[in-house]
mmCIF file of C-alpha atoms and ligand atoms in Angstrom:
data_model
loop_
_atom_site.group_PDB
_atom_site.id
_atom_site.type_symbol
_atom_site.label_atom_id
_atom_site.label_comp_id
_atom_site.label_asym_id
_atom_site.label_seq_id
_atom_site.Cartn_x
_atom_site.Cartn_y
_atom_site.Cartn_z
ATOM 1 C CA MET A 1 66.812 140.227 -2.337
ATOM 2 C CA LYS A 2 68.407 142.258 0.467
ATOM 3 C CA ILE A 3 67.591 145.424 2.429
ATOM 4 C CA VAL A 4 70.323 147.925 1.581
ATOM 5 C CA GLU A 5 68.962 151.158 3.069
ATOM 6 C CA ILE A 6 66.315 152.329 5.538
ATOM 7 C CA SER A 7 65.465 156.031 5.561
ATOM 8 C CA VAL A 8 63.136 157.782 8.009
ATOM 9 C CA PHE A 9 61.253 160.989 7.196
ATOM 10 C CA HIS A 10 59.131 163.402 9.232
ATOM 11 C CA ARG A 11 55.689 164.344 7.986
ATOM 12 C CA PRO A 12 53.782 167.015 9.938
ATOM 13 C CA LEU A 13 50.012 166.463 9.748
ATOM 14 C CA PRO A 14 48.177 169.627 10.888
ATOM 15 C CA ILE A 15 44.490 168.973 11.552
ATOM 16 C CA LYS A 16 42.151 170.676 9.095
ATOM 17 C CA GLY A 17 39.502 172.834 10.755
ATOM 18 C CA ALA A 18 38.561 172.566 14.406
ATOM 19 C CA PRO A 19 40.752 170.671 16.885
ATOM 20 C CA TYR A 20 40.120 166.919 17.151
ATOM 21 C CA ARG A 21 38.632 166.510 20.643
ATOM 22 C CA MET A 22 38.432 163.234 22.541
ATOM 23 C CA ALA A 23 37.943 162.533 26.247
ATOM 24 C CA LEU A 24 41.598 162.900 27.202
ATOM 25 C CA GLN A 25 43.011 164.722 24.189
ATOM 26 C CA GLU A 26 42.548 167.856 22.119
ATOM 27 C CA LEU A 27 44.726 167.819 19.012
ATOM 28 C CA THR A 28 45.509 170.435 16.383
ATOM 29 C CA ALA A 29 48.436 168.720 14.663
ATOM 30 C CA LEU A 30 50.165 165.335 14.567
ATOM 31 C CA ASP A 31 53.709 164.271 13.717
ATOM 32 C CA SER A 32 53.927 161.299 11.380
ATOM 33 C CA THR A 33 56.971 159.226 10.499
ATOM 34 C CA ILE A 34 57.502 157.629 7.096
ATOM 35 C CA VAL A 35 59.912 154.699 6.724
ATOM 36 C CA ARG A 36 61.410 153.922 3.304
ATOM 37 C CA ILE A 37 63.114 150.545 2.822
ATOM 38 C CA THR A 38 65.267 150.201 -0.301
ATOM 39 C CA THR A 39 66.349 146.775 -1.590
ATOM 40 C CA ASP A 40 69.260 145.710 -3.788
ATOM 41 C CA SER A 41 66.741 144.849 -6.530
ATOM 42 C CA GLY A 42 65.538 148.460 -6.623
ATOM 43 C CA VAL A 43 62.133 147.636 -5.112
ATOM 44 C CA ILE A 44 61.223 150.210 -2.444
ATOM 45 C CA GLY A 45 58.678 149.747 0.337
ATOM 46 C CA TYR A 46 57.056 152.380 2.531
ATOM 47 C CA GLY A 47 55.681 152.294 6.068
ATOM 48 C CA GLU A 48 54.333 154.871 8.491
ATOM 49 C CA PHE A 49 53.435 155.353 12.155
ATOM 50 C CA CYS A 50 51.678 158.345 13.671
ATOM 51 C CA PRO A 51 50.902 158.306 17.433
ATOM 52 C CA LEU A 52 47.897 160.322 18.540
ATOM 53 C CA GLY A 53 50.111 162.777 20.412
ATOM 54 C CA PRO A 54 52.538 161.839 23.215
ATOM 55 C CA ALA A 55 49.945 161.424 25.979
ATOM 56 C CA TYR A 56 47.294 159.205 24.418
ATOM 57 C CA GLN A 57 49.012 155.820 24.731
ATOM 58 C CA PRO A 58 52.574 154.696 25.553
ATOM 59 C CA GLN A 59 53.690 155.711 22.075
ATOM 60 C CA HIS A 60 55.177 158.976 20.839
ATOM 61 C CA THR A 61 56.966 160.204 17.757
ATOM 62 C CA LEU A 62 60.458 160.560 19.226
ATOM 63 C CA GLY A 63 60.115 157.265 21.071
ATOM 64 C CA GLY A 64 59.209 155.530 17.837
ATOM 65 C CA ARG A 65 62.201 157.018 16.095
ATOM 66 C CA ALA A 66 64.459 155.984 18.964
ATOM 67 C CA ALA A 67 63.072 152.466 18.569
ATOM 68 C CA LEU A 68 63.945 152.553 14.875
ATOM 69 C CA GLN A 69 67.480 153.632 15.850
ATOM 70 C CA GLU A 70 67.763 150.421 17.848
ATOM 71 C CA ILE A 71 66.133 148.157 15.273
ATOM 72 C CA CYS A 72 67.131 149.274 11.774
ATOM 73 C CA PRO A 73 70.889 148.527 11.854
ATOM 74 C CA HIS A 74 70.048 144.866 12.481
ATOM 75 C CA LEU A 75 67.848 144.695 9.360
ATOM 76 C CA ILE A 76 70.395 145.799 6.789
ATOM 77 C CA GLY A 77 71.292 142.819 4.581
ATOM 78 C CA MET A 78 68.171 140.828 5.520
ATOM 79 C CA ASN A 79 65.766 139.433 2.932
ATOM 80 C CA PRO A 80 62.682 141.695 3.228
ATOM 81 C CA LEU A 81 60.392 139.000 1.854
ATOM 82 C CA LEU A 82 60.948 136.856 4.962
ATOM 83 C CA ILE A 83 58.633 139.113 6.980
ATOM 84 C CA ASP A 84 58.277 136.869 10.031
ATOM 85 C CA ARG A 85 62.023 136.352 10.233
ATOM 86 C CA VAL A 86 62.611 140.104 10.033
ATOM 87 C CA TYR A 87 60.048 140.470 12.825
ATOM 88 C CA ASP A 88 62.054 137.945 14.886
ATOM 89 C CA VAL A 89 65.173 140.110 14.477
ATOM 90 C CA MET A 90 63.218 143.260 15.410
ATOM 91 C CA ASN A 91 62.037 141.564 18.604
ATOM 92 C CA GLN A 92 65.549 140.359 19.401
ATOM 93 C CA ALA A 93 66.859 143.909 18.891
ATOM 94 C CA LEU A 94 64.164 145.652 20.972
ATOM 95 C CA CYS A 95 61.388 144.618 23.330
ATOM 96 C CA GLY A 96 58.041 146.317 22.699
ATOM 97 C CA SER A 97 57.612 149.512 20.643
ATOM 98 C CA LEU A 98 55.165 147.662 18.403
ATOM 99 C CA TYR A 99 54.131 150.944 16.824
ATOM 100 C CA ALA A 100 57.610 151.497 15.411
ATOM 101 C CA LYS A 101 57.836 147.861 14.305
ATOM 102 C CA SER A 102 54.467 148.260 12.550
ATOM 103 C CA ALA A 103 56.004 150.767 10.135
ATOM 104 C CA ILE A 104 58.791 148.349 9.187
ATOM 105 C CA ASP A 105 56.244 145.532 8.863
ATOM 106 C CA MET A 106 54.095 147.720 6.598
ATOM 107 C CA ALA A 107 57.071 148.498 4.334
ATOM 108 C CA LEU A 108 57.969 144.803 4.116
ATOM 109 C CA TRP A 109 54.427 143.957 2.988
ATOM 110 C CA ASP A 110 54.657 146.792 0.462
ATOM 111 C CA ILE A 111 57.899 145.286 -0.911
ATOM 112 C CA ALA A 112 56.317 141.822 -0.998
ATOM 113 C CA GLY A 113 53.366 143.082 -3.018
ATOM 114 C CA LYS A 114 55.591 144.930 -5.466
ATOM 115 C CA THR A 115 57.831 141.879 -5.801
ATOM 116 C CA TYR A 116 55.124 139.224 -6.150
ATOM 117 C CA GLY A 117 52.924 141.479 -8.300
ATOM 118 C CA ALA A 118 49.974 141.709 -5.908
ATOM 119 C CA ARG A 119 48.132 144.161 -3.653
ATOM 120 C CA ILE A 120 48.681 143.475 0.050
ATOM 121 C CA CYS A 121 45.002 142.507 0.473
ATOM 122 C CA ASP A 122 45.556 139.770 -2.097
ATOM 123 C CA LEU A 123 48.651 138.529 -0.265
ATOM 124 C CA LEU A 124 46.423 138.364 2.845
ATOM 125 C CA GLY A 125 44.129 135.867 1.149
ATOM 126 C CA GLY A 126 42.270 138.163 -1.208
ATOM 127 C CA ALA A 127 39.976 141.163 -1.049
ATOM 128 C CA ILE A 128 36.383 140.174 -0.291
ATOM 129 C CA ARG A 129 35.232 143.516 -1.708
ATOM 130 C CA GLU A 130 36.861 146.408 -3.533
ATOM 131 C CA LYS A 131 34.972 149.028 -1.539
ATOM 132 C CA VAL A 132 34.891 148.946 2.255
ATOM 133 C CA PRO A 133 32.688 151.079 4.541
ATOM 134 C CA SER A 134 34.458 153.746 6.558
ATOM 135 C CA TYR A 135 33.011 155.507 9.600
ATOM 136 C CA TYR A 136 33.151 159.053 10.913
ATOM 137 C CA ALA A 137 34.265 160.015 14.413
ATOM 138 C CA ILE A 138 32.312 162.995 15.806
ATOM 139 C CA GLY A 139 34.637 164.737 18.225
ATOM 140 C CA LEU A 140 33.594 166.094 21.614
ATOM 141 C CA THR A 141 31.198 168.978 20.965
ATOM 142 C CA SER A 142 27.772 170.239 22.079
ATOM 143 C CA PRO A 143 24.811 167.857 21.700
ATOM 144 C CA ASP A 144 23.217 170.061 19.025
ATOM 145 C CA GLU A 145 26.447 170.396 17.068
ATOM 146 C CA ALA A 146 27.033 166.635 17.288
ATOM 147 C CA ALA A 147 23.548 166.010 15.892
ATOM 148 C CA GLU A 148 24.194 168.435 13.026
ATOM 149 C CA ILE A 149 27.460 166.670 12.183
ATOM 150 C CA ALA A 150 25.655 163.322 12.341
ATOM 151 C CA LYS A 151 23.097 164.555 9.792
ATOM 152 C CA GLU A 152 25.825 166.000 7.561
ATOM 153 C CA LYS A 153 27.958 162.839 7.609
ATOM 154 C CA GLN A 154 25.012 160.550 6.930
ATOM 155 C CA ALA A 155 24.127 162.788 3.981
ATOM 156 C CA GLN A 156 27.701 162.210 2.763
ATOM 157 C CA GLY A 157 27.088 158.466 2.874
ATOM 158 C CA PHE A 158 28.534 157.335 6.222
ATOM 159 C CA ALA A 159 26.465 154.446 7.603
ATOM 160 C CA ARG A 160 28.401 154.200 10.860
ATOM 161 C CA LEU A 161 29.147 157.042 13.235
ATOM 162 C CA GLN A 162 31.302 157.169 16.321
ATOM 163 C CA LEU A 163 30.442 159.762 18.971
ATOM 164 C CA LYS A 164 33.153 160.836 21.354
ATOM 165 C CA VAL A 165 32.149 161.179 25.012
ATOM 166 C CA GLY A 166 33.948 161.509 28.331
ATOM 167 C CA GLY A 167 36.050 164.151 30.009
ATOM 168 C CA ARG A 168 33.054 166.443 30.691
ATOM 169 C CA GLU A 169 29.757 166.607 32.641
ATOM 170 C CA LEU A 170 27.960 163.284 32.258
ATOM 171 C CA GLN A 171 24.665 165.020 31.523
ATOM 172 C CA GLU A 172 26.239 166.555 28.413
ATOM 173 C CA ASP A 173 27.339 163.125 27.223
ATOM 174 C CA ILE A 174 23.842 161.742 27.827
ATOM 175 C CA ALA A 175 22.284 164.657 25.945
ATOM 176 C CA ALA A 176 24.714 164.212 23.043
ATOM 177 C CA VAL A 177 23.927 160.496 22.749
ATOM 178 C CA HIS A 178 20.181 161.247 22.687
ATOM 179 C CA LYS A 179 20.498 164.087 20.168
ATOM 180 C CA VAL A 180 22.712 162.070 17.815
ATOM 181 C CA SER A 181 20.476 159.004 18.152
ATOM 182 C CA GLU A 182 17.472 161.130 17.142
ATOM 183 C CA ALA A 183 19.403 162.195 14.033
ATOM 184 C CA LEU A 184 20.244 158.644 12.900
ATOM 185 C CA LYS A 185 18.668 157.403 9.679
ATOM 186 C CA THR A 186 17.427 153.819 9.504
ATOM 187 C CA GLY A 187 20.445 151.591 8.988
ATOM 188 C CA THR A 188 23.037 153.932 10.481
ATOM 189 C CA THR A 189 24.866 152.388 13.419
ATOM 190 C CA LEU A 190 26.431 154.257 16.332
ATOM 191 C CA ALA A 191 29.404 153.656 18.586
ATOM 192 C CA VAL A 192 29.794 155.802 21.704
ATOM 193 C CA ASP A 193 33.531 155.965 22.333
ATOM 194 C CA ALA A 194 34.930 157.352 25.584
ATOM 195 C CA ASN A 195 38.549 156.483 24.769
ATOM 196 C CA ARG A 196 38.899 155.397 28.455
ATOM 197 C CA GLY A 197 37.500 158.732 29.684
ATOM 198 C CA LEU A 198 34.624 157.515 31.915
ATOM 199 C CA VAL A 199 34.881 156.215 35.463
ATOM 200 C CA PRO A 200 32.832 153.010 35.906
ATOM 201 C CA ARG A 201 30.002 154.797 37.731
ATOM 202 C CA ASP A 202 29.528 157.229 34.827
ATOM 203 C CA ALA A 203 29.818 154.528 32.166
ATOM 204 C CA ILE A 204 27.023 152.590 33.869
ATOM 205 C CA ASN A 205 24.862 155.691 34.333
ATOM 206 C CA LEU A 206 25.400 156.749 30.723
ATOM 207 C CA SER A 207 24.268 153.361 29.447
ATOM 208 C CA LEU A 208 21.260 153.133 31.771
ATOM 209 C CA ALA A 209 20.190 156.695 30.948
ATOM 210 C CA CYS A 210 20.187 155.682 27.264
ATOM 211 C CA LYS A 211 19.079 152.078 27.605
ATOM 212 C CA GLU A 212 16.312 152.461 25.064
ATOM 213 C CA LEU A 213 18.844 153.582 22.409
ATOM 214 C CA ALA A 214 20.876 151.216 20.239
ATOM 215 C CA PHE A 215 24.627 151.782 20.215
ATOM 216 C CA ILE A 216 27.925 150.150 21.071
ATOM 217 C CA MET A 217 29.846 151.385 24.104
ATOM 218 C CA GLU A 218 33.468 151.541 23.028
ATOM 219 C CA GLN A 219 36.297 151.563 25.595
ATOM 220 C CA PRO A 220 34.279 153.365 28.264
ATOM 221 C CA CYS A 221 36.803 153.075 31.116
ATOM 222 C CA HIS A 222 40.530 153.373 31.564
ATOM 223 C CA THR A 223 41.474 149.786 32.406
ATOM 224 C CA TYR A 224 40.606 146.309 31.179
ATOM 225 C CA GLU A 225 39.372 145.354 34.667
ATOM 226 C CA GLN A 226 37.118 148.417 34.944
ATOM 227 C CA CYS A 227 35.593 147.622 31.544
ATOM 228 C CA LEU A 228 35.121 143.976 32.583
ATOM 229 C CA ALA A 229 33.236 145.090 35.697
ATOM 230 C CA VAL A 230 31.154 147.647 33.804
ATOM 231 C CA ARG A 231 30.275 145.104 31.125
ATOM 232 C CA GLN A 232 28.082 143.250 33.638
ATOM 233 C CA ARG A 233 26.142 146.401 34.487
ATOM 234 C CA ILE A 234 25.491 148.194 31.186
ATOM 235 C CA ALA A 235 22.636 147.759 28.730
ATOM 236 C CA HIS A 236 24.758 147.927 25.570
ATOM 237 C CA PRO A 237 27.281 145.776 23.715
ATOM 238 C CA LEU A 238 30.814 146.706 24.734
ATOM 239 C CA TYR A 239 33.855 147.017 22.460
ATOM 240 C CA LEU A 240 37.418 147.295 23.702
ATOM 241 C CA ASP A 241 39.995 149.422 21.925
ATOM 242 C CA GLU A 242 42.955 151.043 23.718
ATOM 243 C CA VAL A 243 43.500 148.284 26.285
ATOM 244 C CA ILE A 244 43.997 145.616 23.604
ATOM 245 C CA GLU A 245 47.709 146.372 23.298
ATOM 246 C CA ASP A 246 48.771 143.041 21.851
ATOM 247 C CA LEU A 247 47.651 139.554 20.872
ATOM 248 C CA ASN A 248 47.996 138.203 24.409
ATOM 249 C CA ILE A 249 45.489 140.690 25.788
ATOM 250 C CA LEU A 250 43.180 140.005 22.846
ATOM 251 C CA LEU A 251 43.216 136.283 23.626
ATOM 252 C CA ARG A 252 42.574 137.050 27.310
ATOM 253 C CA ALA A 253 39.648 139.312 26.374
ATOM 254 C CA ILE A 254 38.119 136.611 24.187
ATOM 255 C CA SER A 255 38.626 133.998 26.889
ATOM 256 C CA ASP A 256 37.062 136.328 29.502
ATOM 257 C CA ASN A 257 34.136 137.149 27.178
ATOM 258 C CA ALA A 258 35.191 140.740 27.918
ATOM 259 C CA ALA A 259 33.939 142.305 24.709
ATOM 260 C CA ASP A 260 31.446 142.019 21.883
ATOM 261 C CA GLY A 261 33.981 143.431 19.427
ATOM 262 C CA PHE A 262 37.150 145.464 19.144
ATOM 263 C CA GLY A 263 38.347 148.784 17.807
ATOM 264 C CA MET A 264 41.726 147.800 16.442
ATOM 265 C CA LYS A 265 44.617 150.178 15.754
ATOM 266 C CA GLN A 266 47.215 148.591 13.504
ATOM 267 C CA SER A 267 50.302 150.327 14.901
ATOM 268 C CA ARG A 268 49.303 149.575 18.513
ATOM 269 C CA VAL A 269 49.386 145.819 17.886
ATOM 270 C CA GLY A 270 52.432 145.738 15.601
ATOM 271 C CA GLY A 271 51.275 146.106 12.027
ATOM 272 C CA ILE A 272 49.711 144.192 9.173
ATOM 273 C CA SER A 273 51.249 140.866 10.205
ATOM 274 C CA LYS A 274 49.583 141.086 13.635
ATOM 275 C CA MET A 275 46.298 142.410 12.230
ATOM 276 C CA ARG A 276 46.140 139.332 9.992
ATOM 277 C CA THR A 277 46.240 137.100 13.084
ATOM 278 C CA ILE A 278 43.742 139.290 14.944
ATOM 279 C CA ARG A 279 41.421 139.155 11.937
ATOM 280 C CA ASP A 280 41.535 135.349 11.917
ATOM 281 C CA VAL A 281 41.236 134.861 15.698
ATOM 282 C CA CYS A 282 38.285 137.265 15.909
ATOM 283 C CA ALA A 283 36.639 135.523 12.941
ATOM 284 C CA VAL A 284 36.828 132.199 14.794
ATOM 285 C CA ALA A 285 35.379 133.885 17.897
ATOM 286 C CA GLY A 286 32.671 135.620 15.826
ATOM 287 C CA LEU A 287 33.754 139.049 17.064
ATOM 288 C CA PRO A 288 33.618 142.143 14.830
ATOM 289 C CA ILE A 289 36.583 144.475 14.552
ATOM 290 C CA THR A 290 37.404 147.780 12.968
ATOM 291 C CA SER A 291 40.603 148.113 10.952
ATOM 292 C CA ASP A 292 41.922 151.500 12.055
ATOM 293 C CA ASP A 293 44.982 153.248 13.337
ATOM 294 C CA SER A 294 45.615 156.144 15.711
ATOM 295 C CA TRP A 295 46.302 158.587 12.880
ATOM 296 C CA GLY A 296 48.413 158.828 9.697
ATOM 297 C CA GLY A 297 48.419 159.675 6.028
ATOM 298 C CA ASP A 298 47.885 157.660 2.870
ATOM 299 C CA LEU A 299 50.289 154.866 3.882
ATOM 300 C CA VAL A 300 48.554 154.101 7.183
ATOM 301 C CA ALA A 301 45.182 154.546 5.469
ATOM 302 C CA SER A 302 46.003 152.016 2.767
ATOM 303 C CA ALA A 303 47.427 149.531 5.278
ATOM 304 C CA CYS A 304 44.178 149.687 7.288
ATOM 305 C CA LEU A 305 42.116 149.300 4.123
ATOM 306 C CA GLN A 306 44.202 146.419 2.762
ATOM 307 C CA VAL A 307 43.415 144.462 5.929
ATOM 308 C CA GLY A 308 39.829 145.733 6.151
ATOM 309 C CA ALA A 309 39.051 144.495 2.633
ATOM 310 C CA THR A 310 39.851 140.923 3.752
ATOM 311 C CA ILE A 311 37.586 140.922 6.827
ATOM 312 C CA GLN A 312 34.237 139.165 6.346
ATOM 313 C CA PRO A 313 31.680 141.984 5.907
ATOM 314 C CA GLN A 314 29.527 140.863 8.852
ATOM 315 C CA LEU A 315 32.615 141.129 11.073
ATOM 316 C CA CYS A 316 34.005 144.376 9.652
ATOM 317 C CA ASP A 317 32.762 147.417 11.569
ATOM 318 C CA GLY A 318 34.592 149.727 9.198
ATOM 319 C CA VAL A 319 37.952 151.226 8.297
ATOM 320 C CA TRP A 320 38.610 154.609 9.890
ATOM 321 C CA ILE A 321 41.143 156.891 8.220
ATOM 322 C CA ALA A 322 42.304 160.386 9.128
ATOM 323 C CA ALA A 323 41.918 161.749 5.592
ATOM 324 C CA PRO A 324 38.803 163.852 6.424
ATOM 325 C CA TYR A 325 40.966 165.809 8.895
ATOM 326 C CA ILE A 326 44.044 166.144 6.653
ATOM 327 C CA ASP A 327 44.737 168.601 3.846
ATOM 328 C CA GLY A 328 46.254 166.903 0.810
ATOM 329 C CA HIS A 329 47.822 163.475 0.212
ATOM 330 C CA TYR A 330 51.290 161.876 0.289
ATOM 331 C CA ASP A 331 50.399 160.466 -3.131
ATOM 332 C CA PRO A 332 48.141 162.917 -4.988
ATOM 333 C CA SER A 333 47.298 160.337 -7.692
ATOM 334 C CA ASN A 334 46.395 157.370 -5.464
ATOM 335 C CA GLY A 335 45.770 158.901 -2.034
ATOM 336 C CA LEU A 336 42.718 157.554 -0.193
ATOM 337 C CA SER A 337 39.575 159.594 0.382
ATOM 338 C CA VAL A 338 36.203 158.556 1.741
ATOM 339 C CA LYS A 339 33.538 158.745 -0.967
ATOM 340 C CA GLN A 340 29.895 158.101 -0.125
ATOM 341 C CA GLY A 341 31.069 156.613 3.157
ATOM 342 C CA GLN A 342 33.225 154.036 1.382
ATOM 343 C CA LEU A 343 36.936 153.507 0.730
ATOM 344 C CA SER A 344 38.150 152.029 -2.564
ATOM 345 C CA LEU A 345 41.245 149.867 -2.643
ATOM 346 C CA PRO A 346 44.149 151.465 -4.534
ATOM 347 C CA SER A 347 44.870 149.596 -7.769
ATOM 348 C CA GLY A 348 48.658 149.578 -7.364
ATOM 349 C CA LEU A 349 50.816 146.741 -6.056
ATOM 350 C CA GLY A 350 51.623 146.455 -2.367
ATOM 351 C CA LEU A 351 50.044 149.451 -0.614
ATOM 352 C CA GLY A 352 49.405 151.132 -3.969
ATOM 353 C CA ILE A 353 50.743 154.386 -2.522
ATOM 354 C CA GLU A 354 53.899 156.134 -3.702
ATOM 355 C CA PRO A 355 54.509 159.017 -1.262
ATOM 356 C CA HIS A 356 56.145 162.063 -2.766
ATOM 357 C CA ILE A 357 59.563 162.478 -1.139
ATOM 358 C CA SER A 358 61.671 165.045 -2.946
ATOM 359 C CA THR A 359 65.275 164.182 -3.762
ATOM 360 C CA THR A 360 66.340 167.253 -1.793
ATOM 361 C CA GLU A 361 64.493 166.189 1.384
ATOM 362 C CA THR A 362 66.824 165.152 4.190
ATOM 363 C CA ALA A 363 65.891 162.017 6.105
ATOM 364 C CA VAL A 364 65.771 162.392 9.901
ATOM 365 C CA MET A 365 67.578 159.056 10.113
ATOM 366 C CA ASN A 366 69.376 156.874 7.595
ATOM 367 C CA PHE A 367 70.660 153.311 7.915
ATOM 368 C CA GLY A 368 72.723 151.212 5.511
HETATM 369 C C1 0XW B 1 38.431 157.007 15.765
HETATM 370 N N1 0XW B 1 39.740 156.490 15.947
HETATM 371 C C2 0XW B 1 40.023 155.257 15.232
HETATM 372 C C3 0XW B 1 40.665 157.546 15.507
HETATM 373 C C4 0XW B 1 41.206 158.211 16.712
HETATM 374 O O1 0XW B 1 42.564 157.883 16.790
HETATM 375 C C5 0XW B 1 40.490 157.624 17.870
HETATM 376 C C6 0XW B 1 40.145 156.278 17.363
HETATM 377 C C7 0XW B 1 39.168 155.520 18.221
HETATM 378 O O2 0XW B 1 38.184 154.999 17.768
HETATM 379 O O3 0XW B 1 39.484 155.392 19.406
HETATM 380 MG MG1 MG B 2 38.103 153.749 19.821
#
């Protein structure tokens, strides 16, 4: 089997309803990129990356497409089933840009599933469960509004909530954490996620002002070192997210006992192949992870779920997908939606998602 063509498509993803507000970002629309890999056997695989705007992390749409410009010509003619070997060639062609490489990796896994007659989760060792808990991220808003959203989302079946804090008066964050905590039903867990938006002093004060409340502090401060220092001074378990940019930093964090768990974003670390390793390393270390991404449509959602379904339940803190903020699906028949707080694996082979790309649509880039 050989790769004969790689096509790249743009997919605008306007955000449904109010802007998505985090400590350092307010977003009303995202730009996603779909990669289609065609093989000489006729099997086609799809991948996707969707940075959370150009300022969130060192990733942005045009940068990812420029990375694909560097990488894709080297992949034409390669056997797509030899995923690690293709990854070697990607790394020889371009240093870094793991988010762009994650889309190629995703498409290769999709091709593998379609070729071997399996879902990706089953190629990853097998789904432990067909339904996996999702979680809902409550954007930056007033304490009362956050509590109302918490009630609404728990009524919809979410058993884990993430509350965004940071980038505003600390007292408002403290009030929001208290109000949301008061609204939690028995069994609902809470993560308070600053997305690096708190200086160490405020992260410590937030935790101490809420020390009687149970929640995880997720990525409170901007840097790994700041979080490491804060970890000694707070009263809550600490998860790292944005600073875990690759496997090396993950291993360092485990060795430093820097975190009690991780919020993982698949494109940040390089795709399904890397998430498989992270899953296994964190399992050995007994550290929970989420299986998320920055943003994206049905393809990213399925990739996160395929991995999430293979994480031991006691170590899976959920699979976050952007579907609640997106109108419509790439694949109306198989697109993923959260139902009763859970995500169900698509039944199809590979990702189980066939994005609708009209024959008249022009690719933004084409190779092969
Ligand atoms: C909730 N997420 C997984 C989606 C947004 O990209 C932010 C992210 C997080 O937890 O940091
Ligand atoms: Mg996070």
